[in-house]
Amino acid sequence: MEPDGDQIDALLRLRGVRVTQARRSVFELLSGSALPLSAARIDEMLGNAGRSIDLVTIYRTLETLERCGLITRADRFNEGWRYMVISREHHHMIVCSECGSASPLDVCDLNRIEQSLERTTGFTNIRHSLQFYGICAGCRR
Amino acid sequence: MEPDGDQIDALLRLRGVRVTQARRSVFELLSGSALPLSAARIDEMLGNAGRSIDLVTIYRTLETLERCGLITRADRFNEGWRYMVISREHHHMIVCSECGSASPLDVCDLNRIEQSLERTTGFTNIRHSLQFYGICAGCRR
DNA sequence: TTTTATGCAAACCGTTTGCAGAATC
DNA sequence: GATTCTGCAAACGGTTTGCATAAAA
């Protein structure tokens, strides 16, 4: 499921951008994460793994990966943008309004709606972002 | 549909907060808008109408109105939060990725899903944010 | 060796906070 | 007259930009 080093290199090369350690590290990290990650969190996790990258570079790397169509910005709730790899299966999240913890869901049946929107609104390239919020069991107490 | 001055006063008083010109102006403006507005846009519109209010006060007013349950934060796409009055009919938007223009939609059938989520995830007070993105007809050219 | 990416410092923009004066009750 | 709100200035946090150095092609 998660692409290994060589596959990442190939994906980047295919898009005509240079293969660098920063891009490898960030993409690898996102590939291995079930949840969308913020730039700050990526910075922290890479630091903990002894692979520190400047936060500015992380932002530029995320922008590059997004332009290459490898990742996407999930949403921007309290803190800031969170990023995730674009995968075949389309996921949604439920996020606790108190502690920010998130769990992935496995439902999405909005593609039909998107198709009808293309006809009725004149918009093209329609995509959507669906997010549920609530209070998780831990925070209820 | 849009509450007039007296109704707004009553709504505020009912919540036990003071009735002020700023709150009246901001709530009146949001009540008359079909689309969610950002704090900056509210500032601009009030300025144009000759009813300038300090941007800081607008933020505090929005927070107050939100705490009173009169308005809600819609989403936070490129610029920042956008606010809208809470109304009985639940709306979603489609937003152009190019120019940021938004059109309201009139579909939402996710309440059933929310109810089943309450049972399966243990979350309570579940709400959702659903947003469609695409390229509008104007930007396609 | 040419081109592109990185790190550092500093700017930027939306939002929040502290505090004195003004408005509401 | 007591309490709450407003405006101004300044701080804050996430993100972006400029520029010299380092790495990839």
Short mmCIF file of C-alpha atoms (C1' of nucleotides) in Angstrom, two decimals:
data_model
loop_
_atom_site.label_atom_id
_atom_site.label_comp_id
_atom_site.label_asym_id
_atom_site.label_seq_id
_atom_site.Cartn_x
_atom_site.Cartn_y
_atom_site.Cartn_z
CA MET A 1 0.00 0.00 0.00
CA GLU A 2 2.62 2.50 1.07
CA PRO A 3 5.04 3.23 -1.76
CA ASP A 4 8.68 2.47 -0.89
CA GLY A 5 11.64 4.72 -1.64
CA ASP A 6 12.11 3.70 -5.26
CA GLN A 7 8.45 4.07 -6.11
CA ILE A 8 8.40 7.58 -4.68
CA ASP A 9 11.46 8.51 -6.71
CA ALA A 10 9.78 7.22 -9.84
CA LEU A 11 6.58 9.11 -9.10
CA LEU A 12 8.50 12.35 -8.65
CA ARG A 13 10.67 11.85 -11.71
CA LEU A 14 7.60 11.09 -13.76
CA ARG A 15 6.28 14.55 -12.85
CA GLY A 16 9.52 16.18 -13.91
CA VAL A 17 10.52 17.52 -10.51
CA ARG A 18 13.82 16.74 -8.81
CA VAL A 19 14.07 13.90 -6.37
CA THR A 20 15.27 15.24 -3.05
CA GLN A 21 15.51 13.93 0.47
CA ALA A 22 12.91 16.42 1.67
CA ARG A 23 10.32 15.30 -0.86
CA ARG A 24 11.03 11.67 -0.20
CA SER A 25 10.69 12.12 3.56
CA VAL A 26 7.51 14.17 3.46
CA PHE A 27 5.77 11.98 0.93
CA GLU A 28 6.82 8.82 2.71
CA LEU A 29 5.49 10.18 5.99
CA LEU A 30 2.16 11.15 4.47
CA SER A 31 1.89 7.79 2.72
CA GLY A 32 2.23 6.02 6.02
CA SER A 33 -0.32 8.11 7.87
CA ALA A 34 -3.96 7.15 8.13
CA LEU A 35 -4.87 10.71 9.10
CA PRO A 36 -4.20 14.04 7.39
CA LEU A 37 -1.18 15.83 8.90
CA SER A 38 -0.47 19.52 9.35
CA ALA A 39 2.83 21.06 8.27
CA ALA A 40 3.77 21.57 11.92
CA ARG A 41 3.03 17.96 12.75
CA ILE A 42 5.11 16.76 9.80
CA ASP A 43 7.94 18.97 11.02
CA GLU A 44 7.65 17.49 14.50
CA MET A 45 7.49 13.89 13.30
CA LEU A 46 10.46 14.25 10.97
CA GLY A 47 12.40 15.88 13.79
CA ASN A 48 11.62 13.00 16.13
CA ALA A 49 12.80 10.60 13.45
CA GLY A 50 16.11 12.43 13.22
CA ARG A 51 15.34 13.71 9.71
CA SER A 52 14.74 17.39 10.46
CA ILE A 53 13.68 19.58 7.57
CA ASP A 54 13.08 23.30 7.79
CA LEU A 55 9.42 24.15 8.20
CA VAL A 56 9.62 26.48 5.21
CA THR A 57 10.91 23.64 3.07
CA ILE A 58 8.07 21.47 4.29
CA TYR A 59 5.57 24.06 3.08
CA ARG A 60 7.30 24.30 -0.29
CA THR A 61 7.51 20.53 -0.54
CA LEU A 62 3.81 20.17 0.22
CA GLU A 63 3.03 22.71 -2.47
CA THR A 64 5.16 20.80 -4.97
CA LEU A 65 3.60 17.46 -4.12
CA GLU A 66 0.17 19.03 -4.42
CA ARG A 67 0.97 20.52 -7.82
CA CYS A 68 2.21 17.09 -8.91
CA GLY A 69 -1.15 15.64 -7.93
CA LEU A 70 0.34 13.32 -5.34
CA ILE A 71 -1.25 14.85 -2.25
CA THR A 72 -4.15 17.14 -1.42
CA ARG A 73 -5.14 19.53 1.33
CA ALA A 74 -7.79 17.85 3.41
CA ASP A 75 -9.31 20.69 5.38
CA ARG A 76 -8.52 23.53 7.69
CA PHE A 77 -10.35 23.33 10.96
CA ASN A 78 -8.84 24.97 14.01
CA GLU A 79 -5.12 24.96 13.40
CA GLY A 80 -4.38 25.13 9.73
CA TRP A 81 -4.25 23.03 6.59
CA ARG A 82 -3.81 19.30 6.85
CA TYR A 83 -2.40 17.24 4.00
CA MET A 84 -2.98 13.70 2.82
CA VAL A 85 -1.94 11.52 -0.10
CA ILE A 86 -4.46 11.17 -2.87
CA SER A 87 -5.54 7.57 -2.86
CA ARG A 88 -8.03 5.57 -4.78
CA GLU A 89 -10.34 5.11 -1.87
CA HIS A 90 -11.97 8.38 -0.89
CA HIS A 91 -12.17 8.97 2.85
CA HIS A 92 -13.87 11.28 5.29
CA MET A 93 -13.14 12.09 8.90
CA ILE A 94 -14.96 12.71 12.09
CA VAL A 95 -13.11 15.21 14.27
CA CYS A 96 -13.60 15.91 17.97
CA SER A 97 -14.34 19.59 18.58
CA GLU A 98 -12.69 19.39 21.98
CA CYS A 99 -9.39 17.54 21.54
CA GLY A 100 -9.02 17.53 17.77
CA SER A 101 -8.63 13.77 17.53
CA ALA A 102 -9.90 12.35 14.27
CA SER A 103 -11.13 8.99 13.08
CA PRO A 104 -11.48 7.98 9.45
CA LEU A 105 -14.89 6.91 8.17
CA ASP A 106 -15.57 4.68 5.23
CA VAL A 107 -18.62 6.21 3.70
CA CYS A 108 -18.93 8.41 0.69
CA ASP A 109 -21.69 8.35 -1.83
CA LEU A 110 -21.57 11.86 -3.17
CA ASN A 111 -20.28 11.13 -6.64
CA ARG A 112 -23.76 10.95 -8.03
CA ILE A 113 -24.52 14.34 -6.54
CA GLU A 114 -21.35 15.74 -8.10
CA GLN A 115 -22.41 14.54 -11.51
CA SER A 116 -25.79 16.18 -11.24
CA LEU A 117 -24.13 19.37 -10.01
CA GLU A 118 -21.99 19.50 -13.14
CA ARG A 119 -25.17 19.62 -15.17
CA THR A 120 -27.13 22.07 -13.05
CA THR A 121 -24.47 24.56 -11.97
CA GLY A 122 -22.11 24.72 -14.93
CA PHE A 123 -19.14 24.02 -12.67
CA THR A 124 -16.53 21.52 -13.86
CA ASN A 125 -13.81 19.52 -12.10
CA ILE A 126 -16.08 19.21 -9.10
CA ARG A 127 -14.62 17.80 -5.92
CA HIS A 128 -15.88 17.91 -2.37
CA SER A 129 -14.80 18.05 1.22
CA LEU A 130 -17.05 16.46 3.80
CA GLN A 131 -16.19 16.52 7.44
CA PHE A 132 -18.10 15.54 10.54
CA TYR A 133 -17.54 17.20 13.91
CA GLY A 134 -18.65 16.10 17.35
CA ILE A 135 -17.56 15.36 20.89
CA CYS A 136 -15.62 12.13 21.25
CA ALA A 137 -16.26 9.68 24.05
CA GLY A 138 -13.10 10.70 25.88
CA CYS A 139 -14.00 14.39 25.99
CA ARG A 140 -17.61 13.83 26.98
CA ARG A 141 -16.61 13.24 30.61
CA MET B 1 -37.33 36.10 6.51
CA GLU B 2 -34.74 38.67 7.56
CA PRO B 3 -35.34 39.82 11.12
CA ASP B 4 -35.84 43.58 11.42
CA GLY B 5 -34.22 45.83 14.01
CA ASP B 6 -36.65 45.14 16.83
CA GLN B 7 -36.51 41.39 16.38
CA ILE B 8 -32.73 41.45 16.54
CA ASP B 9 -32.84 43.49 19.73
CA ALA B 10 -35.22 40.98 21.24
CA LEU B 11 -33.07 38.04 20.21
CA LEU B 12 -30.01 39.62 21.80
CA ARG B 13 -31.81 40.62 24.98
CA LEU B 14 -33.22 37.13 25.27
CA ARG B 15 -29.64 35.83 25.37
CA GLY B 16 -28.73 38.28 28.12
CA VAL B 17 -26.16 40.25 26.15
CA ARG B 18 -26.31 43.98 25.61
CA VAL B 19 -27.92 45.40 22.53
CA THR B 20 -25.38 47.52 20.71
CA GLN B 21 -25.11 49.12 17.31
CA ALA B 22 -22.25 46.84 16.34
CA ARG B 23 -24.21 43.67 17.08
CA ARG B 24 -27.28 45.00 15.33
CA SER B 25 -25.30 45.95 12.22
CA VAL B 26 -23.33 42.70 11.95
CA PHE B 27 -26.32 40.46 12.56
CA GLU B 28 -28.50 42.44 10.20
CA LEU B 29 -25.86 42.19 7.50
CA LEU B 30 -25.47 38.43 7.92
CA SER B 31 -29.22 37.97 7.98
CA GLY B 32 -29.52 39.66 4.62
CA SER B 33 -26.74 37.69 2.96
CA ALA B 34 -27.36 34.50 1.03
CA LEU B 35 -23.67 33.59 1.29
CA PRO B 36 -21.37 33.23 4.29
CA LEU B 37 -19.25 36.35 4.84
CA SER B 38 -15.73 36.73 6.18
CA ALA B 39 -14.90 39.22 8.91
CA ALA B 40 -12.98 41.32 6.40
CA ARG B 41 -15.91 41.35 3.98
CA ILE B 42 -18.28 42.39 6.76
CA ASP B 43 -15.88 45.19 7.64
CA GLU B 44 -15.79 46.31 4.03
CA MET B 45 -19.55 46.16 3.54
CA LEU B 46 -20.29 48.06 6.74
CA GLY B 47 -17.73 50.65 5.71
CA ASN B 48 -19.37 51.10 2.32
CA ALA B 49 -22.71 51.53 4.06
CA GLY B 50 -21.26 54.31 6.21
CA ARG B 51 -21.52 52.20 9.38
CA SER B 52 -17.83 51.48 9.98
CA ILE B 53 -16.99 49.22 12.90
CA ASP B 54 -13.49 48.33 13.98
CA LEU B 55 -12.40 44.95 12.62
CA VAL B 56 -11.51 43.82 16.13
CA THR B 57 -15.02 44.61 17.27
CA ILE B 58 -16.38 42.65 14.35
CA TYR B 59 -14.43 39.60 15.46
CA ARG B 60 -15.66 39.99 19.03
CA THR B 61 -19.20 40.55 17.83
CA LEU B 62 -19.07 37.42 15.68
CA GLU B 63 -17.83 35.44 18.67
CA THR B 64 -20.67 36.78 20.79
CA LEU B 65 -23.30 36.02 18.18
CA GLU B 66 -21.87 32.55 17.80
CA ARG B 67 -21.95 31.93 21.55
CA CYS B 68 -25.56 33.10 21.56
CA GLY B 69 -26.35 30.50 18.94
CA LEU B 70 -27.45 33.07 16.37
CA ILE B 71 -24.72 32.48 13.80
CA THR B 72 -22.17 29.80 12.94
CA ARG B 73 -18.84 29.54 11.20
CA ALA B 74 -19.43 28.03 7.80
CA ASP B 75 -15.97 27.02 6.66
CA ARG B 76 -12.47 28.25 6.14
CA PHE B 77 -11.31 27.88 2.59
CA ASN B 78 -8.59 30.12 1.26
CA GLU B 79 -8.97 33.34 3.19
CA GLY B 80 -10.32 32.59 6.62
CA TRP B 81 -13.53 31.82 8.47
CA ARG B 82 -16.84 32.77 6.94
CA TYR B 83 -19.93 33.31 9.06
CA MET B 84 -23.62 32.79 8.44
CA VAL B 85 -26.83 32.99 10.42
CA ILE B 86 -28.16 29.71 11.69
CA SER B 87 -31.39 29.05 9.89
CA ARG B 88 -33.79 26.20 9.80
CA GLU B 89 -32.84 25.14 6.35
CA HIS B 90 -29.37 23.67 6.21
CA HIS B 91 -27.30 24.84 3.24
CA HIS B 92 -24.15 23.88 1.41
CA MET B 93 -22.02 25.75 -1.08
CA ILE B 94 -20.15 25.15 -4.25
CA VAL B 95 -17.03 27.31 -4.46
CA CYS B 96 -14.94 28.11 -7.51
CA SER B 97 -11.29 27.15 -6.98
CA GLU B 98 -10.19 29.95 -9.28
CA CYS B 99 -12.11 33.07 -8.31
CA GLY B 100 -13.60 32.03 -4.96
CA SER B 101 -17.17 32.83 -5.99
CA ALA B 102 -19.73 30.66 -4.24
CA SER B 103 -23.26 29.53 -4.96
CA PRO B 104 -25.62 28.04 -2.42
CA LEU B 105 -27.03 24.57 -3.03
CA ASP B 106 -30.21 23.20 -1.64
CA VAL B 107 -29.35 19.60 -0.96
CA CYS B 108 -28.50 17.91 2.26
CA ASP B 109 -29.47 14.46 3.30
CA LEU B 110 -26.76 13.61 5.76
CA ASN B 111 -28.81 13.66 8.94
CA ARG B 112 -29.46 9.97 8.69
CA ILE B 113 -25.74 9.34 8.39
CA GLU B 114 -25.11 11.51 11.44
CA GLN B 115 -27.53 9.45 13.47
CA SER B 116 -25.86 6.22 12.55
CA LEU B 117 -22.47 7.75 13.32
CA GLU B 118 -23.62 8.57 16.84
CA ARG B 119 -24.24 4.88 17.39
CA THR B 120 -21.15 3.51 15.72
CA THR B 121 -18.47 6.01 16.75
CA GLY B 122 -19.50 7.08 20.24
CA PHE B 123 -19.32 10.74 19.22
CA THR B 124 -22.13 13.06 20.32
CA ASN B 125 -23.31 16.49 19.15
CA ILE B 126 -22.41 15.51 15.62
CA ARG B 127 -22.47 18.21 12.96
CA HIS B 128 -20.96 18.31 9.52
CA SER B 129 -19.43 20.59 6.97
CA LEU B 130 -19.87 19.68 3.33
CA GLN B 131 -18.40 21.78 0.60
CA PHE B 132 -18.08 21.30 -3.14
CA TYR B 133 -15.26 22.80 -5.18
CA GLY B 134 -14.93 23.21 -8.90
CA ILE B 135 -14.26 25.61 -11.74
CA CYS B 136 -17.12 27.98 -12.45
CA ALA B 137 -18.28 28.76 -15.96
CA GLY B 138 -16.68 32.19 -15.89
CA CYS B 139 -13.23 30.89 -15.02
CA ARG B 140 -13.32 28.01 -17.48
CA ARG B 141 -12.47 30.36 -20.39
"C1'" DT C 1 27.96 23.82 -15.02
"C1'" DT C 2 23.37 25.03 -15.28
"C1'" DT C 3 19.18 24.64 -12.91
"C1'" DT C 4 16.42 23.84 -9.04
"C1'" DA C 5 15.86 23.13 -3.97
"C1'" DT C 6 17.06 24.33 0.75
"C1'" DG C 7 17.73 27.11 5.03
"C1'" DC C 8 17.51 31.30 7.39
"C1'" DA C 9 15.45 35.78 8.38
"C1'" DA C 10 11.95 38.56 7.80
"C1'" DA C 11 7.47 39.76 5.94
"C1'" DC C 12 2.57 38.86 5.64
"C1'" DC C 13 -2.30 38.10 6.85
"C1'" DG C 14 -6.08 36.62 9.60
"C1'" DT C 15 -7.13 36.54 14.31
"C1'" DT C 16 -6.59 37.46 19.40
"C1'" DT C 17 -5.34 40.09 23.62
"C1'" DG C 18 -4.57 44.26 26.89
"C1'" DC C 19 -6.08 48.35 28.20
"C1'" DA C 20 -8.28 52.97 28.59
"C1'" DG C 21 -12.37 55.43 27.28
"C1'" DA C 22 -17.33 55.09 25.86
"C1'" DA C 23 -21.88 53.13 25.79
"C1'" DT C 24 -25.47 50.23 27.88
"C1'" DC C 25 -28.17 48.92 31.61
"C1'" DG D 1 -23.03 54.18 39.02
"C1'" DA D 2 -21.73 49.47 37.88
"C1'" DT D 3 -20.95 46.61 34.19
"C1'" DT D 4 -20.08 45.54 29.59
"C1'" DC D 5 -18.61 46.95 24.94
"C1'" DT D 6 -15.63 49.45 21.67
"C1'" DG D 7 -11.43 51.18 19.44
"C1'" DC D 8 -6.60 51.38 19.16
"C1'" DA D 9 -2.06 49.28 19.38
"C1'" DA D 10 0.40 45.53 19.68
"C1'" DA D 11 1.01 40.47 19.93
"C1'" DC D 12 0.33 35.93 17.98
"C1'" DG D 13 0.43 31.71 14.88
"C1'" DG D 14 0.29 29.74 10.48
"C1'" DT D 15 2.02 30.60 5.93
"C1'" DT D 16 4.79 32.98 2.29
"C1'" DT D 17 8.72 35.51 0.17
"C1'" DG D 18 13.75 37.11 -0.75
"C1'" DC D 19 18.10 35.87 -1.04
"C1'" DA D 20 22.51 33.45 -0.63
"C1'" DT D 21 24.20 28.67 -0.32
"C1'" DA D 22 23.88 23.76 -1.37
"C1'" DA D 23 22.38 19.86 -3.96
"C1'" DA D 24 20.48 17.57 -8.25
"C1'" DA D 25 20.61 17.16 -13.13
#
